[in-house]
Amino acid sequence: MVCKSQLGSTTAKMTFKVGRHEILIRGQPTEVLSLGQSLNESPENIILIIPGNPGLASFYIDFMQTIYSSLKETHSIWAISHAGHCHTSHISAWPGNNNVYNLEEQINHKIAFIQDHIPQQAKVTLIGHSIGCQIILRLLQYFDSKSEVTIVKSFLLFPTVERLRNTPNGQRFWPMLCYLRWLVIFLTACLYVLPVKVREKMLLWFFKGRQVPDCSIQATIQLFQPKVMQNVLWMAYHELLQVHEADTEAIDKHKDKIVLYYGAMDGWCPRIYRDELKLKVEGVNAILCEDGYQHAFVLEYSEPMGQKIVEWVRS
């Protein structure tokens, strides 16, 4: 089941139209954004973006535009939102027991999407951000012995693939995720009843002085929906519960087609994790960012991060 609409470009120099698809993946409400050939076509080369958390594909629109235009439209760019992380016509805005997904269910959601919507002849490049990197490692293991999909490269950006609860941010957020989730959802509901213009002004004030693209502003507005916030927090809670040791077996097995990109000062994946991974997995391509990009790169660094992806795709 697919509902398609068009989203305009977010900057004057990027004129490509982004297709927006509302689909049900085995009953799970999902948003997919596309540039180039879309879900009902059969592209030969696909770059699939799996987001972090919050997992709204619209955070990545400027990132998608940069990659698509710089690769001269040779690849179709798709970005899939996490199930329940954005508003669709299939889901209520209000919290409840239905349509709530943990980390394991989000992994299965991506497996199902690839099985149901990626053409078998396509060559797929995966881009993961934050917890999206952990999902990609699971995808590599799952599809390793299957002929359903050909994954040619995987780029793991600011990868939260190990010891999440031990990180500075993990320790900071654990009490809230463990004990105060419903308080945050209640406060979100209070803000949700405000007019959209008021919420937009609140965000513009919050991001004042930063060059945050409009696509990120619009994506953040969706976080005011209590149901979306419920899914964001529930997934984050399970991330801290479940992500322990890095899957060095998967990384070692696929290291020739994996790039891991770590931030120099990242509260979710400290640089020591990168140093230790290089000792555990000989020859792994684990790069340390020297450009000052932040973990939430989509807020200010979509274009330069997109250019790095283009260099890696071409190499």
PDB file of C-alpha atoms in Angstrom:
ATOM      1  CA  MET A   1       0.000   0.000   0.000  1.00  0.00           C
ATOM      2  CA  VAL A   2       1.645   3.242  -1.143  1.00  0.00           C
ATOM      3  CA  CYS A   3       0.679   6.887  -0.915  1.00  0.00           C
ATOM      4  CA  LYS A   4       3.047   9.231  -2.765  1.00  0.00           C
ATOM      5  CA  SER A   5       3.495  12.979  -2.596  1.00  0.00           C
ATOM      6  CA  GLN A   6       6.236  15.461  -3.445  1.00  0.00           C
ATOM      7  CA  LEU A   7       8.432  17.509  -1.140  1.00  0.00           C
ATOM      8  CA  GLY A   8      10.179  20.556  -2.490  1.00  0.00           C
ATOM      9  CA  SER A   9      13.879  21.296  -2.278  1.00  0.00           C
ATOM     10  CA  THR A  10      15.061  23.005   0.886  1.00  0.00           C
ATOM     11  CA  THR A  11      17.693  25.264  -0.629  1.00  0.00           C
ATOM     12  CA  ALA A  12      17.801  27.481  -3.695  1.00  0.00           C
ATOM     13  CA  LYS A  13      20.686  25.576  -5.327  1.00  0.00           C
ATOM     14  CA  MET A  14      18.994  22.173  -4.990  1.00  0.00           C
ATOM     15  CA  THR A  15      16.010  21.796  -7.251  1.00  0.00           C
ATOM     16  CA  PHE A  16      15.275  18.058  -7.210  1.00  0.00           C
ATOM     17  CA  LYS A  17      11.891  16.892  -6.020  1.00  0.00           C
ATOM     18  CA  VAL A  18      11.831  14.417  -3.164  1.00  0.00           C
ATOM     19  CA  GLY A  19       9.118  11.763  -3.424  1.00  0.00           C
ATOM     20  CA  ARG A  20       7.332  10.929  -0.169  1.00  0.00           C
ATOM     21  CA  HIS A  21       5.751   7.495   0.160  1.00  0.00           C
ATOM     22  CA  GLU A  22       3.468   6.345   2.943  1.00  0.00           C
ATOM     23  CA  ILE A  23       3.562   2.551   3.003  1.00  0.00           C
ATOM     24  CA  LEU A  24       2.652  -0.330   5.258  1.00  0.00           C
ATOM     25  CA  ILE A  25       5.521  -2.753   5.719  1.00  0.00           C
ATOM     26  CA  ARG A  26       3.766  -5.893   6.886  1.00  0.00           C
ATOM     27  CA  GLY A  27       1.297  -3.740   8.761  1.00  0.00           C
ATOM     28  CA  GLN A  28       3.808  -1.248  10.130  1.00  0.00           C
ATOM     29  CA  PRO A  29       3.226   2.413   9.130  1.00  0.00           C
ATOM     30  CA  THR A  30       6.295   3.757   7.370  1.00  0.00           C
ATOM     31  CA  GLU A  31       7.518   6.827   5.499  1.00  0.00           C
ATOM     32  CA  VAL A  32      10.058   6.495   2.693  1.00  0.00           C
ATOM     33  CA  LEU A  33      11.616   9.442   0.850  1.00  0.00           C
ATOM     34  CA  SER A  34      13.159   9.045  -2.595  1.00  0.00           C
ATOM     35  CA  LEU A  35      15.253  10.952  -5.110  1.00  0.00           C
ATOM     36  CA  GLY A  36      15.563   9.533  -8.616  1.00  0.00           C
ATOM     37  CA  GLN A  37      13.714   6.322  -9.356  1.00  0.00           C
ATOM     38  CA  SER A  38      11.229   5.517  -6.619  1.00  0.00           C
ATOM     39  CA  LEU A  39       9.670   2.497  -4.941  1.00  0.00           C
ATOM     40  CA  ASN A  40       7.433   1.538  -7.847  1.00  0.00           C
ATOM     41  CA  GLU A  41      10.356   1.535 -10.301  1.00  0.00           C
ATOM     42  CA  SER A  42      13.447  -0.690 -10.594  1.00  0.00           C
ATOM     43  CA  PRO A  43      16.641   1.318 -10.113  1.00  0.00           C
ATOM     44  CA  GLU A  44      19.959  -0.454 -10.700  1.00  0.00           C
ATOM     45  CA  ASN A  45      21.852   1.499  -8.033  1.00  0.00           C
ATOM     46  CA  ILE A  46      20.246   2.434  -4.732  1.00  0.00           C
ATOM     47  CA  ILE A  47      21.667   4.291  -1.766  1.00  0.00           C
ATOM     48  CA  LEU A  48      19.494   3.484   1.254  1.00  0.00           C
ATOM     49  CA  ILE A  49      19.746   5.724   4.325  1.00  0.00           C
ATOM     50  CA  ILE A  50      18.835   4.236   7.699  1.00  0.00           C
ATOM     51  CA  PRO A  51      18.473   7.026  10.258  1.00  0.00           C
ATOM     52  CA  GLY A  52      19.466   7.404  13.855  1.00  0.00           C
ATOM     53  CA  ASN A  53      16.981   8.102  16.627  1.00  0.00           C
ATOM     54  CA  PRO A  54      14.779  10.133  16.213  1.00  0.00           C
ATOM     55  CA  GLY A  55      14.350   8.224  12.984  1.00  0.00           C
ATOM     56  CA  LEU A  56      12.594  10.651  10.647  1.00  0.00           C
ATOM     57  CA  ALA A  57      13.803  10.430   7.063  1.00  0.00           C
ATOM     58  CA  SER A  58      13.025  14.111   6.502  1.00  0.00           C
ATOM     59  CA  PHE A  59      16.026  15.067   8.662  1.00  0.00           C
ATOM     60  CA  TYR A  60      18.166  13.787   5.775  1.00  0.00           C
ATOM     61  CA  ILE A  61      16.629  15.663   2.830  1.00  0.00           C
ATOM     62  CA  ASP A  62      19.545  18.089   2.349  1.00  0.00           C
ATOM     63  CA  PHE A  63      21.978  15.182   2.806  1.00  0.00           C
ATOM     64  CA  MET A  64      20.101  13.238   0.111  1.00  0.00           C
ATOM     65  CA  GLN A  65      20.092  16.230  -2.233  1.00  0.00           C
ATOM     66  CA  THR A  66      23.856  16.670  -1.922  1.00  0.00           C
ATOM     67  CA  ILE A  67      24.581  13.012  -2.657  1.00  0.00           C
ATOM     68  CA  TYR A  68      22.108  12.795  -5.542  1.00  0.00           C
ATOM     69  CA  SER A  69      23.284  15.939  -7.319  1.00  0.00           C
ATOM     70  CA  SER A  70      26.999  15.284  -6.739  1.00  0.00           C
ATOM     71  CA  LEU A  71      26.718  11.743  -8.136  1.00  0.00           C
ATOM     72  CA  LYS A  72      25.070  13.238 -11.246  1.00  0.00           C
ATOM     73  CA  GLU A  73      21.839  11.307 -10.656  1.00  0.00           C
ATOM     74  CA  THR A  74      23.541   7.917 -11.194  1.00  0.00           C
ATOM     75  CA  HIS A  75      22.056   6.492  -7.976  1.00  0.00           C
ATOM     76  CA  SER A  76      18.544   6.560  -6.592  1.00  0.00           C
ATOM     77  CA  ILE A  77      18.604   7.818  -3.001  1.00  0.00           C
ATOM     78  CA  TRP A  78      16.065   6.362  -0.582  1.00  0.00           C
ATOM     79  CA  ALA A  79      15.664   7.138   3.114  1.00  0.00           C
ATOM     80  CA  ILE A  80      13.388   5.080   5.339  1.00  0.00           C
ATOM     81  CA  SER A  81      11.931   6.415   8.572  1.00  0.00           C
ATOM     82  CA  HIS A  82      11.750   4.103  11.551  1.00  0.00           C
ATOM     83  CA  ALA A  83       8.311   2.584  12.044  1.00  0.00           C
ATOM     84  CA  GLY A  84       6.128   4.960  14.063  1.00  0.00           C
ATOM     85  CA  HIS A  85       8.694   7.788  14.114  1.00  0.00           C
ATOM     86  CA  CYS A  86       6.788  10.182  11.880  1.00  0.00           C
ATOM     87  CA  HIS A  87       3.201  11.098  11.245  1.00  0.00           C
ATOM     88  CA  THR A  88       1.426   9.058   8.582  1.00  0.00           C
ATOM     89  CA  SER A  89      -2.237   8.568   7.777  1.00  0.00           C
ATOM     90  CA  HIS A  90      -2.008   5.070   9.276  1.00  0.00           C
ATOM     91  CA  ILE A  91      -1.136   6.106  12.825  1.00  0.00           C
ATOM     92  CA  SER A  92      -2.767   8.165  15.572  1.00  0.00           C
ATOM     93  CA  ALA A  93      -0.962  11.188  16.976  1.00  0.00           C
ATOM     94  CA  TRP A  94      -1.758  10.071  20.516  1.00  0.00           C
ATOM     95  CA  PRO A  95       0.113   7.479  22.588  1.00  0.00           C
ATOM     96  CA  GLY A  96      -1.149   3.984  23.265  1.00  0.00           C
ATOM     97  CA  ASN A  97      -0.186   0.332  23.100  1.00  0.00           C
ATOM     98  CA  ASN A  98      -0.527  -0.039  19.327  1.00  0.00           C
ATOM     99  CA  ASN A  99       2.196   0.821  16.778  1.00  0.00           C
ATOM    100  CA  VAL A 100       5.029   1.003  19.324  1.00  0.00           C
ATOM    101  CA  TYR A 101       8.317  -0.562  18.206  1.00  0.00           C
ATOM    102  CA  ASN A 102      11.513  -1.509  20.033  1.00  0.00           C
ATOM    103  CA  LEU A 103      14.983  -1.859  18.525  1.00  0.00           C
ATOM    104  CA  GLU A 104      14.592  -5.497  17.490  1.00  0.00           C
ATOM    105  CA  GLU A 105      11.300  -4.712  15.767  1.00  0.00           C
ATOM    106  CA  GLN A 106      12.926  -1.814  13.927  1.00  0.00           C
ATOM    107  CA  ILE A 107      15.659  -4.166  12.674  1.00  0.00           C
ATOM    108  CA  ASN A 108      13.042  -6.618  11.408  1.00  0.00           C
ATOM    109  CA  HIS A 109      11.213  -3.667   9.845  1.00  0.00           C
ATOM    110  CA  LYS A 110      14.287  -2.852   7.712  1.00  0.00           C
ATOM    111  CA  ILE A 111      14.773  -6.502   6.741  1.00  0.00           C
ATOM    112  CA  ALA A 112      11.144  -6.629   5.596  1.00  0.00           C
ATOM    113  CA  PHE A 113      11.500  -3.381   3.646  1.00  0.00           C
ATOM    114  CA  ILE A 114      14.515  -4.689   1.750  1.00  0.00           C
ATOM    115  CA  GLN A 115      12.796  -7.996   1.017  1.00  0.00           C
ATOM    116  CA  ASP A 116       9.569  -6.340  -0.148  1.00  0.00           C
ATOM    117  CA  HIS A 117      10.791  -3.212  -1.949  1.00  0.00           C
ATOM    118  CA  ILE A 118      14.426  -3.510  -3.108  1.00  0.00           C
ATOM    119  CA  PRO A 119      14.639  -4.986  -6.634  1.00  0.00           C
ATOM    120  CA  GLN A 120      16.710  -8.170  -6.660  1.00  0.00           C
ATOM    121  CA  GLN A 121      18.986  -6.959  -9.452  1.00  0.00           C
ATOM    122  CA  ALA A 122      19.819  -3.698  -7.669  1.00  0.00           C
ATOM    123  CA  LYS A 123      23.214  -2.898  -6.188  1.00  0.00           C
ATOM    124  CA  VAL A 124      22.635  -1.354  -2.758  1.00  0.00           C
ATOM    125  CA  THR A 125      24.823   1.020  -0.780  1.00  0.00           C
ATOM    126  CA  LEU A 126      23.778   1.384   2.854  1.00  0.00           C
ATOM    127  CA  ILE A 127      24.278   4.540   4.909  1.00  0.00           C
ATOM    128  CA  GLY A 128      23.609   4.292   8.616  1.00  0.00           C
ATOM    129  CA  HIS A 129      23.605   7.093  11.140  1.00  0.00           C
ATOM    130  CA  SER A 130      24.002   6.459  14.880  1.00  0.00           C
ATOM    131  CA  ILE A 131      21.778   3.467  15.800  1.00  0.00           C
ATOM    132  CA  GLY A 132      21.181   2.999  12.080  1.00  0.00           C
ATOM    133  CA  CYS A 133      24.727   1.624  11.996  1.00  0.00           C
ATOM    134  CA  GLN A 134      23.803  -1.142  14.442  1.00  0.00           C
ATOM    135  CA  ILE A 135      20.835  -1.961  12.219  1.00  0.00           C
ATOM    136  CA  ILE A 136      23.137  -2.183   9.194  1.00  0.00           C
ATOM    137  CA  LEU A 137      25.455  -4.646  10.936  1.00  0.00           C
ATOM    138  CA  ARG A 138      22.440  -6.855  11.554  1.00  0.00           C
ATOM    139  CA  LEU A 139      21.364  -6.473   7.912  1.00  0.00           C
ATOM    140  CA  LEU A 140      24.815  -7.516   6.698  1.00  0.00           C
ATOM    141  CA  GLN A 141      24.659 -10.646   8.812  1.00  0.00           C
ATOM    142  CA  TYR A 142      21.087 -11.479   7.824  1.00  0.00           C
ATOM    143  CA  PHE A 143      21.562 -11.091   4.067  1.00  0.00           C
ATOM    144  CA  ASP A 144      25.104 -12.500   3.954  1.00  0.00           C
ATOM    145  CA  SER A 145      24.049 -15.965   2.792  1.00  0.00           C
ATOM    146  CA  LYS A 146      20.984 -14.854   0.841  1.00  0.00           C
ATOM    147  CA  SER A 147      20.692 -13.840  -2.798  1.00  0.00           C
ATOM    148  CA  GLU A 148      17.818 -11.403  -2.218  1.00  0.00           C
ATOM    149  CA  VAL A 149      20.000  -8.302  -2.212  1.00  0.00           C
ATOM    150  CA  THR A 150      23.498  -7.235  -3.255  1.00  0.00           C
ATOM    151  CA  ILE A 151      25.022  -4.871  -0.687  1.00  0.00           C
ATOM    152  CA  VAL A 152      28.122  -3.350  -2.248  1.00  0.00           C
ATOM    153  CA  LYS A 153      29.183  -0.846   0.433  1.00  0.00           C
ATOM    154  CA  SER A 154      28.126   0.330   3.886  1.00  0.00           C
ATOM    155  CA  PHE A 155      28.965   3.682   5.447  1.00  0.00           C
ATOM    156  CA  LEU A 156      28.451   3.872   9.213  1.00  0.00           C
ATOM    157  CA  LEU A 157      28.338   7.486  10.405  1.00  0.00           C
ATOM    158  CA  PHE A 158      28.866   8.212  14.109  1.00  0.00           C
ATOM    159  CA  PRO A 159      28.198   4.536  14.850  1.00  0.00           C
ATOM    160  CA  THR A 160      26.494   3.640  18.119  1.00  0.00           C
ATOM    161  CA  VAL A 161      27.310  -0.059  17.876  1.00  0.00           C
ATOM    162  CA  GLU A 162      28.652  -0.846  21.349  1.00  0.00           C
ATOM    163  CA  ARG A 163      28.371  -0.130  25.085  1.00  0.00           C
ATOM    164  CA  LEU A 164      25.761   2.576  24.658  1.00  0.00           C
ATOM    165  CA  ARG A 165      24.773   2.697  28.296  1.00  0.00           C
ATOM    166  CA  ASN A 166      28.401   3.321  29.311  1.00  0.00           C
ATOM    167  CA  THR A 167      28.791   6.410  27.128  1.00  0.00           C
ATOM    168  CA  PRO A 168      28.509   9.914  28.619  1.00  0.00           C
ATOM    169  CA  ASN A 169      25.157  10.479  26.925  1.00  0.00           C
ATOM    170  CA  GLY A 170      23.950   6.995  27.768  1.00  0.00           C
ATOM    171  CA  GLN A 171      24.585   7.608  31.460  1.00  0.00           C
ATOM    172  CA  ARG A 172      22.905  11.002  31.238  1.00  0.00           C
ATOM    173  CA  PHE A 173      19.749   9.790  29.519  1.00  0.00           C
ATOM    174  CA  TRP A 174      19.292   6.425  31.229  1.00  0.00           C
ATOM    175  CA  PRO A 175      17.337   7.711  34.280  1.00  0.00           C
ATOM    176  CA  MET A 176      14.909   9.585  32.051  1.00  0.00           C
ATOM    177  CA  LEU A 177      14.482   6.665  29.637  1.00  0.00           C
ATOM    178  CA  CYS A 178      14.033   4.214  32.484  1.00  0.00           C
ATOM    179  CA  TYR A 179      11.732   6.176  34.813  1.00  0.00           C
ATOM    180  CA  LEU A 180      10.451   9.365  33.180  1.00  0.00           C
ATOM    181  CA  ARG A 181       9.344   8.416  29.659  1.00  0.00           C
ATOM    182  CA  TRP A 182       5.652   9.063  30.329  1.00  0.00           C
ATOM    183  CA  LEU A 183       6.405  12.454  31.878  1.00  0.00           C
ATOM    184  CA  VAL A 184       8.218  13.460  28.679  1.00  0.00           C
ATOM    185  CA  ILE A 185       5.316  12.146  26.586  1.00  0.00           C
ATOM    186  CA  PHE A 186       2.860  14.139  28.722  1.00  0.00           C
ATOM    187  CA  LEU A 187       4.895  17.333  28.292  1.00  0.00           C
ATOM    188  CA  THR A 188       5.064  16.649  24.552  1.00  0.00           C
ATOM    189  CA  ALA A 189       1.273  16.339  24.466  1.00  0.00           C
ATOM    190  CA  CYS A 190       0.984  19.736  26.185  1.00  0.00           C
ATOM    191  CA  LEU A 191       3.104  21.292  23.436  1.00  0.00           C
ATOM    192  CA  TYR A 192       1.278  19.404  20.688  1.00  0.00           C
ATOM    193  CA  VAL A 193      -1.983  21.236  21.358  1.00  0.00           C
ATOM    194  CA  LEU A 194      -0.289  24.565  20.639  1.00  0.00           C
ATOM    195  CA  PRO A 195      -0.732  26.033  17.141  1.00  0.00           C
ATOM    196  CA  VAL A 196       1.869  24.888  14.608  1.00  0.00           C
ATOM    197  CA  LYS A 197       3.123  28.452  14.143  1.00  0.00           C
ATOM    198  CA  VAL A 198       3.843  28.686  17.865  1.00  0.00           C
ATOM    199  CA  ARG A 199       5.804  25.431  17.773  1.00  0.00           C
ATOM    200  CA  GLU A 200       7.753  26.654  14.752  1.00  0.00           C
ATOM    201  CA  LYS A 201       8.669  29.881  16.558  1.00  0.00           C
ATOM    202  CA  MET A 202       9.786  27.896  19.601  1.00  0.00           C
ATOM    203  CA  LEU A 203      12.127  25.819  17.435  1.00  0.00           C
ATOM    204  CA  LEU A 204      13.490  28.848  15.591  1.00  0.00           C
ATOM    205  CA  TRP A 205      14.290  30.378  18.978  1.00  0.00           C
ATOM    206  CA  PHE A 206      15.896  27.108  20.151  1.00  0.00           C
ATOM    207  CA  PHE A 207      18.088  26.901  17.030  1.00  0.00           C
ATOM    208  CA  LYS A 208      18.838  30.640  16.968  1.00  0.00           C
ATOM    209  CA  GLY A 209      22.354  31.377  15.757  1.00  0.00           C
ATOM    210  CA  ARG A 210      22.727  27.994  14.027  1.00  0.00           C
ATOM    211  CA  GLN A 211      22.411  27.293  10.313  1.00  0.00           C
ATOM    212  CA  VAL A 212      19.798  24.574  10.687  1.00  0.00           C
ATOM    213  CA  PRO A 213      18.080  23.665   7.378  1.00  0.00           C
ATOM    214  CA  ASP A 214      14.335  23.900   7.004  1.00  0.00           C
ATOM    215  CA  CYS A 215      14.027  20.126   6.543  1.00  0.00           C
ATOM    216  CA  SER A 216      15.433  19.610  10.053  1.00  0.00           C
ATOM    217  CA  ILE A 217      13.063  22.223  11.488  1.00  0.00           C
ATOM    218  CA  GLN A 218      10.088  20.493   9.869  1.00  0.00           C
ATOM    219  CA  ALA A 219      11.279  17.077  11.045  1.00  0.00           C
ATOM    220  CA  THR A 220      11.734  18.332  14.601  1.00  0.00           C
ATOM    221  CA  ILE A 221       8.172  19.705  14.604  1.00  0.00           C
ATOM    222  CA  GLN A 222       6.945  16.122  14.195  1.00  0.00           C
ATOM    223  CA  LEU A 223       8.604  15.248  17.503  1.00  0.00           C
ATOM    224  CA  PHE A 224       5.885  17.303  19.203  1.00  0.00           C
ATOM    225  CA  GLN A 225       3.447  14.488  18.394  1.00  0.00           C
ATOM    226  CA  PRO A 226       3.057  12.340  21.540  1.00  0.00           C
ATOM    227  CA  LYS A 227       2.909   9.064  19.577  1.00  0.00           C
ATOM    228  CA  VAL A 228       6.122   9.866  17.756  1.00  0.00           C
ATOM    229  CA  MET A 229       7.819  10.763  21.039  1.00  0.00           C
ATOM    230  CA  GLN A 230       6.574   7.509  22.594  1.00  0.00           C
ATOM    231  CA  ASN A 231       8.262   5.541  19.811  1.00  0.00           C
ATOM    232  CA  VAL A 232      11.470   7.589  19.980  1.00  0.00           C
ATOM    233  CA  LEU A 233      11.821   7.029  23.727  1.00  0.00           C
ATOM    234  CA  TRP A 234      10.816   3.338  23.633  1.00  0.00           C
ATOM    235  CA  MET A 235      13.391   2.594  20.951  1.00  0.00           C
ATOM    236  CA  ALA A 236      16.072   4.591  22.798  1.00  0.00           C
ATOM    237  CA  TYR A 237      15.335   2.697  26.013  1.00  0.00           C
ATOM    238  CA  HIS A 238      15.904  -0.607  24.227  1.00  0.00           C
ATOM    239  CA  GLU A 239      19.050   0.703  22.539  1.00  0.00           C
ATOM    240  CA  LEU A 240      20.636   1.288  25.929  1.00  0.00           C
ATOM    241  CA  LEU A 241      19.381  -2.096  27.141  1.00  0.00           C
ATOM    242  CA  GLN A 242      20.529  -4.133  24.157  1.00  0.00           C
ATOM    243  CA  VAL A 243      23.598  -2.555  22.545  1.00  0.00           C
ATOM    244  CA  HIS A 244      26.574  -3.969  24.451  1.00  0.00           C
ATOM    245  CA  GLU A 245      29.679  -5.321  22.720  1.00  0.00           C
ATOM    246  CA  ALA A 246      30.382  -4.451  19.109  1.00  0.00           C
ATOM    247  CA  ASP A 247      29.675  -7.199  16.590  1.00  0.00           C
ATOM    248  CA  THR A 248      33.327  -7.574  15.644  1.00  0.00           C
ATOM    249  CA  GLU A 249      32.546 -10.778  13.739  1.00  0.00           C
ATOM    250  CA  ALA A 250      30.264  -8.895  11.332  1.00  0.00           C
ATOM    251  CA  ILE A 251      32.666  -5.964  11.065  1.00  0.00           C
ATOM    252  CA  ASP A 252      35.646  -8.223  10.383  1.00  0.00           C
ATOM    253  CA  LYS A 253      33.760 -10.327   7.840  1.00  0.00           C
ATOM    254  CA  HIS A 254      32.581  -7.289   5.869  1.00  0.00           C
ATOM    255  CA  LYS A 255      35.431  -4.872   6.609  1.00  0.00           C
ATOM    256  CA  ASP A 256      36.427  -4.583   2.937  1.00  0.00           C
ATOM    257  CA  LYS A 257      33.118  -2.864   2.176  1.00  0.00           C
ATOM    258  CA  ILE A 258      32.540  -0.963   5.438  1.00  0.00           C
ATOM    259  CA  VAL A 259      33.618   2.542   6.432  1.00  0.00           C
ATOM    260  CA  LEU A 260      33.055   3.636  10.045  1.00  0.00           C
ATOM    261  CA  TYR A 261      33.212   7.389  10.675  1.00  0.00           C
ATOM    262  CA  TYR A 262      33.650   8.533  14.287  1.00  0.00           C
ATOM    263  CA  GLY A 263      33.309  12.010  15.772  1.00  0.00           C
ATOM    264  CA  ALA A 264      36.285  13.460  17.613  1.00  0.00           C
ATOM    265  CA  MET A 265      34.075  14.570  20.524  1.00  0.00           C
ATOM    266  CA  ASP A 266      30.980  12.368  20.567  1.00  0.00           C
ATOM    267  CA  GLY A 267      28.990  11.630  23.698  1.00  0.00           C
ATOM    268  CA  TRP A 268      27.343   8.619  22.063  1.00  0.00           C
ATOM    269  CA  CYS A 269      30.381   6.879  20.559  1.00  0.00           C
ATOM    270  CA  PRO A 270      33.626   8.141  22.165  1.00  0.00           C
ATOM    271  CA  ARG A 271      36.789   8.081  20.107  1.00  0.00           C
ATOM    272  CA  ILE A 272      38.253   5.436  22.429  1.00  0.00           C
ATOM    273  CA  TYR A 273      35.659   3.031  21.006  1.00  0.00           C
ATOM    274  CA  ARG A 274      37.172   3.646  17.584  1.00  0.00           C
ATOM    275  CA  ASP A 275      40.715   3.126  18.879  1.00  0.00           C
ATOM    276  CA  GLU A 276      39.729  -0.131  20.571  1.00  0.00           C
ATOM    277  CA  LEU A 277      37.883  -1.365  17.479  1.00  0.00           C
ATOM    278  CA  LYS A 278      41.000  -0.870  15.353  1.00  0.00           C
ATOM    279  CA  LEU A 279      42.876  -3.110  17.793  1.00  0.00           C
ATOM    280  CA  LYS A 280      40.153  -5.772  17.750  1.00  0.00           C
ATOM    281  CA  VAL A 281      39.593  -5.829  13.972  1.00  0.00           C
ATOM    282  CA  GLU A 282      42.813  -5.639  11.998  1.00  0.00           C
ATOM    283  CA  GLY A 283      42.524  -3.519   8.865  1.00  0.00           C
ATOM    284  CA  VAL A 284      39.110  -2.047   9.678  1.00  0.00           C
ATOM    285  CA  ASN A 285      38.496   1.310   7.990  1.00  0.00           C
ATOM    286  CA  ALA A 286      37.532   3.348  11.064  1.00  0.00           C
ATOM    287  CA  ILE A 287      38.057   7.047  10.349  1.00  0.00           C
ATOM    288  CA  LEU A 288      38.202   9.829  12.928  1.00  0.00           C
ATOM    289  CA  CYS A 289      36.481  13.050  11.888  1.00  0.00           C
ATOM    290  CA  GLU A 290      38.933  15.955  11.673  1.00  0.00           C
ATOM    291  CA  ASP A 291      36.391  18.539  10.540  1.00  0.00           C
ATOM    292  CA  GLY A 292      34.440  19.132  13.733  1.00  0.00           C
ATOM    293  CA  TYR A 293      31.185  17.527  12.582  1.00  0.00           C
ATOM    294  CA  GLN A 294      28.774  16.755  15.401  1.00  0.00           C
ATOM    295  CA  HIS A 295      26.904  13.503  16.030  1.00  0.00           C
ATOM    296  CA  ALA A 296      23.641  15.104  14.836  1.00  0.00           C
ATOM    297  CA  PHE A 297      25.315  16.152  11.588  1.00  0.00           C
ATOM    298  CA  VAL A 298      21.964  16.664   9.816  1.00  0.00           C
ATOM    299  CA  LEU A 299      21.424  19.864  11.806  1.00  0.00           C
ATOM    300  CA  GLU A 300      24.390  21.746  10.343  1.00  0.00           C
ATOM    301  CA  TYR A 301      26.702  19.518   8.287  1.00  0.00           C
ATOM    302  CA  SER A 302      24.494  17.702   5.775  1.00  0.00           C
ATOM    303  CA  GLU A 303      26.259  19.093   2.708  1.00  0.00           C
ATOM    304  CA  PRO A 304      29.910  18.410   3.680  1.00  0.00           C
ATOM    305  CA  MET A 305      28.950  14.994   5.081  1.00  0.00           C
ATOM    306  CA  GLY A 306      27.167  14.238   1.830  1.00  0.00           C
ATOM    307  CA  GLN A 307      30.293  15.186  -0.118  1.00  0.00           C
ATOM    308  CA  LYS A 308      32.310  12.698   1.938  1.00  0.00           C
ATOM    309  CA  ILE A 309      29.821   9.982   1.056  1.00  0.00           C
ATOM    310  CA  VAL A 310      30.211  10.842  -2.625  1.00  0.00           C
ATOM    311  CA  GLU A 311      34.015  10.518  -2.370  1.00  0.00           C
ATOM    312  CA  TRP A 312      33.677   7.108  -0.719  1.00  0.00           C
ATOM    313  CA  VAL A 313      31.125   5.882  -3.264  1.00  0.00           C
ATOM    314  CA  ARG A 314      33.457   6.858  -6.099  1.00  0.00           C
ATOM    315  CA  SER A 315      36.593   5.365  -4.513  1.00  0.00           C
TER     316      SER A 315
END
